[in-house]
CSV table of C-alpha atoms and ligand atoms in Angstrom, one decimal:
chain,number,residue,atom,x,y,z
U,125,MET,CA,10.3,-16.7,18.7
U,126,LEU,CA,9.3,-13.1,18.9
U,127,PHE,CA,7.4,-11.2,16.2
U,128,THR,CA,10.5,-9.3,15.1
U,129,GLN,CA,12.8,-12.4,15.1
U,130,LEU,CA,10.4,-14.2,12.8
U,131,VAL,CA,10.3,-11.3,10.5
U,132,THR,CA,14.1,-11.1,10.4
U,133,ALA,CA,14.5,-14.8,9.8
U,134,ASN,CA,12.5,-14.6,6.6
U,135,LEU,CA,14.0,-11.4,5.2
U,136,GLN,CA,16.2,-11.6,2.1
U,137,THR,CA,16.8,-7.8,2.0
U,138,GLN,CA,20.0,-5.7,2.3
U,139,ILE,CA,18.3,-2.6,3.4
U,140,LEU,CA,14.5,-2.9,4.2
U,141,GLY,CA,13.8,-4.1,7.7
U,142,ARG,CA,17.4,-4.4,8.7
U,143,GLU,CA,16.6,-2.0,11.6
U,144,ILE,CA,13.3,-2.7,13.4
U,145,GLU,CA,11.5,-0.5,15.9
U,146,TYR,CA,8.8,-2.6,17.5
U,147,TYR,CA,6.0,-1.2,19.7
U,148,THR,CA,3.5,-3.4,21.5
U,149,ARG,CA,1.0,-0.5,21.0
U,150,VAL,CA,1.3,2.7,19.2
U,151,ASP,CA,-1.1,5.3,17.7
U,152,SER,CA,0.2,5.2,14.1
U,153,THR,CA,3.3,3.6,12.8
U,154,ASN,CA,3.5,6.4,10.1
U,155,LEU,CA,3.5,9.1,12.8
U,156,GLU,CA,6.2,7.2,14.7
U,157,ALA,CA,8.2,6.8,11.5
U,158,ARG,CA,8.0,10.5,10.9
U,159,LYS,CA,9.5,11.2,14.4
U,160,LEU,CA,12.3,8.6,13.8
U,161,LEU,CA,13.0,10.1,10.3
U,162,GLU,CA,13.4,13.5,11.9
U,163,GLU,CA,15.8,12.0,14.4
U,164,GLY,CA,17.9,10.7,11.5
U,165,ALA,CA,16.7,7.0,11.2
U,166,GLU,CA,18.4,5.0,8.5
U,167,GLU,CA,16.8,4.1,5.2
U,168,GLY,CA,14.9,0.8,5.5
U,169,THR,CA,14.0,1.2,9.1
U,170,LEU,CA,10.8,-0.8,9.8
U,171,ILE,CA,8.4,0.5,12.3
U,172,LEU,CA,6.1,-2.3,13.5
U,173,THR,CA,3.3,-2.7,16.1
U,174,ASP,CA,1.0,-5.4,17.3
U,175,ASN,CA,-1.7,-2.9,18.2
U,176,GLN,CA,-2.2,0.3,16.2
U,177,THR,CA,-4.8,2.4,18.0
U,178,ALA,CA,-5.2,5.4,15.6
U,179,GLY,CA,-4.3,4.1,12.2
U,180,ARG,CA,-4.5,6.7,9.4
U,181,GLY,CA,-5.7,6.1,5.9
U,182,ARG,CA,-5.7,8.0,2.7
U,183,HIS,CA,-7.7,11.2,2.3
U,184,GLY,CA,-7.9,11.7,6.1
U,185,GLU,CA,-9.7,8.5,6.7
U,186,SER,CA,-9.0,6.2,9.6
U,187,TRP,CA,-7.6,2.7,9.3
U,188,PHE,CA,-8.7,-0.3,11.4
U,189,SER,CA,-6.2,-3.1,12.2
U,190,GLY,CA,-7.3,-5.9,14.5
U,191,PRO,CA,-5.0,-5.9,17.6
U,192,GLY,CA,-2.8,-9.0,17.4
U,193,LYS,CA,-4.5,-10.1,14.1
U,194,GLY,CA,-3.6,-7.6,11.3
U,195,LEU,CA,-0.3,-6.1,10.1
U,196,ALA,CA,0.4,-2.4,10.6
U,197,PHE,CA,3.9,-1.2,9.7
U,198,SER,CA,5.8,1.6,8.0
U,199,VAL,CA,9.1,1.6,6.2
U,200,ILE,CA,11.4,4.6,5.9
U,201,LEU,CA,12.7,5.2,2.3
U,202,LYS,CA,15.1,7.8,1.1
U,203,PRO,CA,14.7,7.6,-2.7
U,204,ASN,CA,16.5,10.8,-3.8
U,205,MET,CA,14.6,10.3,-7.0
U,206,ARG,CA,13.5,13.1,-9.3
U,207,GLY,CA,10.8,13.3,-11.8
U,208,LYS,CA,8.5,10.8,-13.2
U,209,PRO,CA,9.5,7.5,-11.5
U,210,ALA,CA,8.9,9.1,-8.1
U,211,GLY,CA,5.1,8.9,-8.8
U,212,VAL,CA,5.4,5.2,-9.4
U,213,LEU,CA,6.7,4.4,-5.9
U,214,SER,CA,3.3,4.3,-4.5
U,215,LEU,CA,2.2,1.7,-7.0
U,216,ALA,CA,5.3,-0.4,-6.3
U,217,VAL,CA,4.3,-0.6,-2.6
U,218,GLY,CA,0.9,-1.9,-3.4
U,219,LEU,CA,2.3,-4.3,-5.9
U,220,ALA,CA,4.8,-5.7,-3.3
U,221,VAL,CA,1.8,-6.5,-1.0
U,222,THR,CA,0.1,-8.4,-3.8
U,223,ASP,CA,3.4,-10.3,-4.5
U,224,ALA,CA,3.4,-11.4,-0.9
U,225,ILE,CA,-0.2,-12.5,-0.8
U,226,GLU,CA,0.2,-14.5,-4.1
U,227,ASN,CA,2.6,-16.8,-2.3
U,228,PHE,CA,-0.5,-18.2,-0.6
U,229,ARG,CA,-1.9,-18.9,-4.1
U,230,LEU,CA,-4.6,-16.3,-3.6
U,231,VAL,CA,-5.4,-14.0,-6.5
U,232,SER,CA,-5.1,-10.4,-5.2
U,233,GLN,CA,-5.9,-7.4,-7.3
U,234,LEU,CA,-5.2,-3.6,-7.0
U,235,LYS,CA,-7.7,-0.8,-7.1
U,236,TRP,CA,-6.4,2.6,-8.0
U,237,PRO,CA,-3.9,3.7,-6.6
U,238,ASN,CA,-3.0,1.0,-4.2
U,239,ASP,CA,-5.9,-0.7,-2.4
U,240,VAL,CA,-5.2,-4.4,-2.2
U,241,LEU,CA,-8.2,-6.5,-2.9
U,242,LEU,CA,-9.2,-10.2,-2.4
U,243,SER,CA,-12.4,-11.4,-3.9
U,244,GLY,CA,-13.2,-7.7,-4.7
U,245,LYS,CA,-13.0,-6.7,-1.1
U,246,LYS,CA,-10.3,-4.6,0.6
U,247,CYS,CA,-7.7,-6.5,2.4
U,248,GLY,CA,-4.8,-4.0,2.5
U,249,GLY,CA,-4.1,-0.3,2.1
U,250,ILE,CA,-1.1,2.0,1.7
U,251,LEU,CA,-0.4,5.5,3.0
U,252,LEU,CA,2.7,6.9,1.3
U,253,GLU,CA,3.9,10.2,2.8
U,254,THR,CA,6.6,11.9,0.9
U,255,ARG,CA,8.9,14.8,1.3
U,256,PHE,CA,10.5,16.7,-1.6
U,257,GLN,CA,13.3,19.2,-2.0
U,258,GLY,CA,12.5,20.9,-5.2
U,259,ASP,CA,11.6,18.1,-7.5
U,260,VAL,CA,13.6,15.5,-5.7
U,261,MET,CA,11.8,13.0,-3.4
U,262,THR,CA,14.1,12.9,-0.5
U,263,SER,CA,12.1,10.7,1.8
U,264,ALA,CA,9.0,8.6,1.9
U,265,ILE,CA,7.2,6.8,4.6
U,266,ALA,CA,5.4,3.7,3.2
U,267,GLY,CA,2.7,2.8,5.7
U,268,ILE,CA,1.2,-0.6,5.0
U,269,GLY,CA,-1.9,-2.1,6.6
U,270,ILE,CA,-2.9,-5.7,5.8
U,271,ASN,CA,-5.8,-7.6,7.2
U,272,VAL,CA,-4.4,-11.0,8.0
U,273,ASN,CA,-6.2,-13.1,10.7
U,274,GLU,CA,-9.3,-11.0,11.4
U,275,SER,CA,-12.7,-12.8,11.1
U,276,GLN,CA,-15.5,-10.9,9.4
U,277,SER,CA,-17.2,-10.1,12.7
U,278,GLU,CA,-14.0,-8.5,14.1
U,279,PHE,CA,-14.2,-5.7,11.5
U,280,PRO,CA,-16.2,-2.6,12.5
U,281,GLU,CA,-19.7,-2.8,11.1
U,282,SER,CA,-19.3,0.2,8.9
U,283,ILE,CA,-16.7,-1.7,6.7
U,284,ARG,CA,-17.7,-5.3,7.3
U,285,ASN,CA,-19.3,-5.8,3.9
U,286,ILE,CA,-16.4,-4.3,1.9
U,287,THR,CA,-13.5,-5.7,3.8
U,288,THR,CA,-11.8,-9.1,4.0
U,289,SER,CA,-8.7,-10.7,5.4
U,290,ILE,CA,-6.2,-13.3,4.1
U,291,ALA,CA,-7.4,-15.8,6.6
U,292,ILE,CA,-11.0,-15.4,5.5
U,293,GLU,CA,-10.0,-16.0,1.9
U,294,LYS,CA,-7.7,-18.9,2.4
U,295,GLN,CA,-10.0,-20.3,5.1
U,296,SER,CA,-7.1,-20.8,7.5
U,297,PRO,CA,-4.8,-18.6,9.6
U,298,ALA,CA,-1.8,-17.0,8.0
U,299,GLN,CA,1.6,-16.2,9.6
U,300,ARG,CA,1.9,-12.4,9.8
U,301,GLU,CA,5.6,-12.4,10.0
U,302,LEU,CA,5.9,-14.2,6.7
U,303,ILE,CA,3.6,-11.8,4.9
U,304,LEU,CA,5.6,-8.8,6.2
U,305,ALA,CA,9.0,-10.3,5.2
U,306,TRP,CA,7.7,-11.3,1.8
U,307,THR,CA,6.3,-7.8,1.3
U,308,LEU,CA,9.7,-6.2,2.1
U,309,ASN,CA,11.6,-8.8,0.0
U,310,SER,CA,9.5,-7.8,-3.0
U,311,LEU,CA,9.5,-4.1,-2.3
U,312,GLU,CA,13.3,-4.0,-2.1
U,313,ARG,CA,13.5,-5.6,-5.6
U,314,ARG,CA,10.9,-3.3,-7.1
U,315,TYR,CA,12.3,-0.2,-5.4
U,316,ALA,CA,15.8,-1.0,-6.7
U,317,GLY,CA,14.4,-1.4,-10.2
U,318,LEU,CA,12.6,1.9,-10.0
U,319,LYS,CA,15.7,3.7,-8.7
U,320,SER,CA,17.7,2.3,-11.7
U,321,GLY,CA,15.1,3.8,-14.0
U,322,ASP,CA,12.7,0.9,-14.7
U,323,ALA,CA,9.3,2.3,-14.0
U,324,SER,CA,7.8,0.4,-17.0
U,325,SER,CA,7.8,-3.1,-15.4
U,326,ILE,CA,6.1,-1.8,-12.3
U,327,ILE,CA,3.5,0.0,-14.4
U,328,SER,CA,2.8,-3.1,-16.6
U,329,ASP,CA,2.6,-5.4,-13.5
U,330,TRP,CA,0.3,-2.9,-11.8
U,331,GLU,CA,-2.0,-2.8,-14.8
U,332,ASN,CA,-2.0,-6.6,-15.0
U,333,ARG,CA,-3.2,-6.8,-11.4
U,334,CYS,CA,-5.7,-3.9,-11.7
U,335,SER,CA,-9.3,-4.9,-11.0
U,336,HIS,CA,-10.8,-2.1,-13.2
U,337,ILE,CA,-8.5,-1.7,-16.2
U,338,GLY,CA,-10.5,-0.9,-19.3
U,339,LYS,CA,-13.7,-0.7,-17.3
U,340,THR,CA,-16.0,2.1,-16.5
U,341,VAL,CA,-15.3,3.7,-13.1
U,342,SER,CA,-16.9,6.5,-11.1
U,343,PHE,CA,-14.5,8.8,-9.3
U,344,ASN,CA,-14.5,12.1,-7.4
U,345,TRP,CA,-12.7,14.9,-9.1
U,346,LYS,CA,-12.7,18.6,-8.1
U,347,GLY,CA,-15.4,17.7,-5.5
U,348,GLU,CA,-17.7,16.3,-8.2
U,349,ASN,CA,-18.6,12.8,-9.2
U,350,ALA,CA,-17.5,11.8,-12.7
U,351,MET,CA,-17.5,8.7,-14.9
U,352,GLY,CA,-14.9,7.4,-17.2
U,353,ILE,CA,-13.0,4.4,-18.7
U,354,PHE,CA,-9.9,3.6,-16.7
U,355,GLU,CA,-7.4,3.2,-19.5
U,356,GLY,CA,-4.2,2.6,-17.5
U,357,VAL,CA,-1.2,4.3,-15.9
U,358,ALA,CA,1.1,6.9,-17.3
U,359,GLN,CA,4.9,6.9,-17.0
U,360,ASP,CA,4.7,9.2,-13.9
U,361,GLY,CA,2.2,6.9,-12.2
U,362,GLU,CA,-0.8,9.0,-12.9
U,363,ALA,CA,-4.1,7.4,-13.9
U,364,ILE,CA,-5.3,7.8,-17.5
U,365,ILE,CA,-9.0,8.1,-17.6
U,366,HIS,CA,-11.2,8.7,-20.6
U,367,LYS,CA,-14.0,10.9,-19.2
U,368,LEU,CA,-17.3,9.9,-20.6
U,369,ASP,CA,-19.4,13.1,-20.6
U,370,ASN,CA,-17.1,15.2,-22.7
U,371,SER,CA,-14.9,12.5,-24.1
U,372,THR,CA,-11.6,14.0,-22.8
U,373,ARG,CA,-8.6,12.0,-21.7
U,374,LEU,CA,-7.4,13.0,-18.3
U,375,THR,CA,-4.2,12.1,-16.5
U,376,LEU,CA,-4.8,12.5,-12.8
U,377,SER,CA,-2.7,11.9,-9.7
U,378,SER,CA,-3.9,10.0,-6.7
U,379,GLU,CA,-4.2,13.4,-4.8
U,380,GLU,CA,-6.5,14.7,-7.5
U,381,ILE,CA,-9.0,11.9,-7.6
U,382,ALA,CA,-10.7,9.9,-4.9
U,383,ASP,CA,-13.2,7.1,-4.6
U,384,VAL,CA,-12.4,5.3,-7.8
U,385,ARG,CA,-15.0,2.6,-8.1
U,386,GLU,CA,-15.9,0.1,-10.8
U,387,VAL,CA,-19.5,0.6,-11.9
R,212,BTN,C1,-5.8,3.4,3.0
R,212,BTN,O1,-6.2,2.5,2.4
R,212,BTN,O2,-6.5,4.4,3.3
R,212,BTN,C2,-4.4,3.4,3.6
R,212,BTN,C3,-4.3,2.7,4.9
R,212,BTN,C4,-2.9,2.7,5.4
R,212,BTN,C5,-2.8,2.0,6.8
R,212,BTN,C6,-1.4,1.8,7.3
R,212,BTN,S1,-1.4,0.8,8.7
R,212,BTN,C7,0.3,1.2,9.0
R,212,BTN,C8,0.5,2.7,8.6
R,212,BTN,N1,0.2,3.5,9.8
R,212,BTN,C9,-0.9,4.3,9.6
R,212,BTN,O3,-1.4,5.1,10.4
R,212,BTN,N2,-1.4,4.0,8.4
R,212,BTN,C10,-0.7,3.1,7.6
């Protein structure tokens, strides 16, 4: 069976992944999604490739996905949500990936805002690109990269020590189509909950899976390194950090802080 057919066979969704645009090779599924969105693509459209050649990460970084080994896909959402819950969407996407991975009985954790970790190493990342009209989030492209069947030596040397894959952790190959379908199944449930006003369960589930809750973290804020206790997540999805040097409590968005690391 083809990649897309196996994904479809395992979907339990009404909206997400019901339209699939598959590319054997593409620069970035997020860029492709943006073009399709501008051409009027439906909500839920899944953009999927087997070989992403110029994957984009957060804060202008690049993203490596092993050709034929990892998962690189984007989903078009049209939340039409205003206010606080909109900020929680990015957390819901990371959470959906951890939900999928836990079906393999692996313990996966989240690092602010949505790095997916296994054994403390990065195994997945999310790039959420949103559009607003006024304070209404009209569209969002949820770009998801998951390391699935890469071996350690297949990762670029620069990230080898801080990166892992599902296959490395479970010590056997994993079926990519299943992980993708499980991620969309979970995301659809969590997204529906969020749209109906339930941000709290996403926030508490996120906090339960956070690798550094209550711990001291270093982070980059306004171009400077700072230290604080990561206390949790506010109702709008922002990080609550108790800054150590002047004992102030900050609530910061993922655009305002970078490089959150447990120390
Ligand atoms: C990060 O952790 O910096 C986010 C990485 C996001 C990577 C995914 S792979 C599919 C989608 N297309 C991209 O170009 N980026 C995202």
